[in-house]
Coordinates of C-alpha atoms in Angstrom, one line a residue:
X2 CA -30.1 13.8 -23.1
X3 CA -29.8 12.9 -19.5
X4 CA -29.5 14.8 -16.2
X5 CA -27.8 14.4 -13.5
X6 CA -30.1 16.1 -11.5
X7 CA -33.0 18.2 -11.8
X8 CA -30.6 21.2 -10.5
X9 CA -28.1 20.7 -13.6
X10 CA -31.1 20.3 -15.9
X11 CA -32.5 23.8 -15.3
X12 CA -28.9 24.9 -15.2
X13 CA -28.3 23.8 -19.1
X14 CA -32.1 25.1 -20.2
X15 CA -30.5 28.8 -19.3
X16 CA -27.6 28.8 -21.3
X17 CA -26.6 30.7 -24.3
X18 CA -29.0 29.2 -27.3
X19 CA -25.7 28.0 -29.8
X20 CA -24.1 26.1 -26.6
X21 CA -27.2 24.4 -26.4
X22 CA -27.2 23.6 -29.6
X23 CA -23.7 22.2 -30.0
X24 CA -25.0 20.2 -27.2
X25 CA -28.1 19.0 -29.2
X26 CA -25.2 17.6 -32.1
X27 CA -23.2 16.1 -29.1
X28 CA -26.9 14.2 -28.0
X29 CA -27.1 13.0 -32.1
X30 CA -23.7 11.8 -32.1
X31 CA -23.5 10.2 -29.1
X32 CA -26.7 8.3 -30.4
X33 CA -25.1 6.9 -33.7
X34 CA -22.5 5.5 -31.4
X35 CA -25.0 3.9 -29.1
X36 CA -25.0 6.2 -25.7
X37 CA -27.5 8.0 -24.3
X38 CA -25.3 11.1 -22.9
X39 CA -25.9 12.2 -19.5
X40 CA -25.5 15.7 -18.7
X41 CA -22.6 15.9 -15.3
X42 CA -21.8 19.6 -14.8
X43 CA -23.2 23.5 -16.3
X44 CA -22.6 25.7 -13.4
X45 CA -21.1 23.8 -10.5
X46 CA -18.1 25.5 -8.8
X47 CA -15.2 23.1 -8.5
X48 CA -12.2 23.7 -6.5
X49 CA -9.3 25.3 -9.1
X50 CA -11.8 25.4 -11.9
X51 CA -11.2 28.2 -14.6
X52 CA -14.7 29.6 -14.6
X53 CA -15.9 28.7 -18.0
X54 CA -18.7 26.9 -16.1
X55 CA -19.3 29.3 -13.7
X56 CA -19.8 31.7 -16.3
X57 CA -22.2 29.9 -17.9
X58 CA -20.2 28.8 -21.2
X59 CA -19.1 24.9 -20.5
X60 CA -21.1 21.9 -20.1
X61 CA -19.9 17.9 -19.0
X62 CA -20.9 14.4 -20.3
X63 CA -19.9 11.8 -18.1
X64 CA -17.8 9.2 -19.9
X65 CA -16.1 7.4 -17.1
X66 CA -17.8 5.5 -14.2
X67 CA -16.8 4.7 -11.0
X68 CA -16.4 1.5 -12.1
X69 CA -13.9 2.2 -14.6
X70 CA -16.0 1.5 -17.5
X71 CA -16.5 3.9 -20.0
X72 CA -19.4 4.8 -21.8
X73 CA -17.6 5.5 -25.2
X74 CA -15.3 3.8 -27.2
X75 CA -12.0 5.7 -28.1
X76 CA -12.9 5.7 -31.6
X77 CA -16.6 6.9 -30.7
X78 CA -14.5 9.7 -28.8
X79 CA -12.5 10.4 -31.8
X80 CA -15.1 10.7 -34.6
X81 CA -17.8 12.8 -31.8
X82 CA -14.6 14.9 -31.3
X83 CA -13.5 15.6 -34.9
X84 CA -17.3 16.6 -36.1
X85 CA -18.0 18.7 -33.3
X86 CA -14.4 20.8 -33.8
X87 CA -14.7 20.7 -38.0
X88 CA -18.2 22.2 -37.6
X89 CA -17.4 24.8 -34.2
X90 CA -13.8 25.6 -35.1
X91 CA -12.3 28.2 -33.6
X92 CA -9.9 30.7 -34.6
X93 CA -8.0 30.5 -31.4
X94 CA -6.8 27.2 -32.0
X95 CA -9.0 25.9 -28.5
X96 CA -11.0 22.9 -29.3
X97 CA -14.9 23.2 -28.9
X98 CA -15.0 19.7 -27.9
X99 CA -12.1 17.6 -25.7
X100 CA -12.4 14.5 -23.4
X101 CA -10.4 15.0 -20.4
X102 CA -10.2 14.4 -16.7
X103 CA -9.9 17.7 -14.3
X104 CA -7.7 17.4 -11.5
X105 CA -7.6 13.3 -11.6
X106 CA -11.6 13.2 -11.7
X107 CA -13.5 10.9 -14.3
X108 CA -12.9 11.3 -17.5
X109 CA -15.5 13.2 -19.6
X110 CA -16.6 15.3 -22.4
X111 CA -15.9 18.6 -22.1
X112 CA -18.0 21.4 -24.1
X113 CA -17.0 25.2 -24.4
X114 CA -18.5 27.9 -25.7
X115 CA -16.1 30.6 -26.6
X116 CA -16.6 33.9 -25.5
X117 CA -17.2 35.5 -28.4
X118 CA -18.6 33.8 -31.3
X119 CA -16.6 35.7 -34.0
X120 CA -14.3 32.9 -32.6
X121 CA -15.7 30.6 -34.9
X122 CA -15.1 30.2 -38.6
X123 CA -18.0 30.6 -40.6
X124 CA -18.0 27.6 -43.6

């Protein structure tokens, strides 16, 4: 796994231990589909953001580059996204994992830890 800086790197090394690890699973998938994931965003404030980051319980992969290329295929998105939410699902019906673009940014891999973890099903 990637940083994109040394800032966002010491940033992810203090968050809570199972988003860290549901980031390690993101790294091996990403992997068996041929990308090296880059981590874009743990704690940065953003303008109209919900504070899941600020609070420590989100982290971004970039997918999109300026260039319009992407880093993963839609059906590398699809089968990253359906493991990650089968193994982390919530109770709440929120997704652990989604791929979306804030506010018209680049698109990218969103990660979120719920608040509490007897959000998640047990299987």
């Amino acid at each position: 796994m990637r940083f994109k800086s040394p800032e966002t790197q010491k940033e992810f090394y203090e968050l809570p231990t199972l988003l860290q690890v549901i980031c390690s699973e993101f790294e091996l998938l990403s992997w068996a589909e041929g990308v090296d994931p880059v981590v874009t965003r743990v704690r940065e404030a953003v303008v109209g953001s919900s504070g899941v980051h600020e609070a420590g319980r989100a982290v971004d992969f970039r997918d999109e580059h300026p260039t319009g290329k992407f880093a993963y295929s839609d059906e590398a998105k699809a089968r990253i996204a359906r493991a990650l939410n089968r193994k982390y699902h919530r109770k709440d019906g929120k997704p652990t994992l989604l791929w979306h673009s804030f506010k018209g940014g680049p698109m990218h891999a969103h990660v979120q830890l719920a608040k509490d973890v007897s959000t998640y099903e047990t299987t």
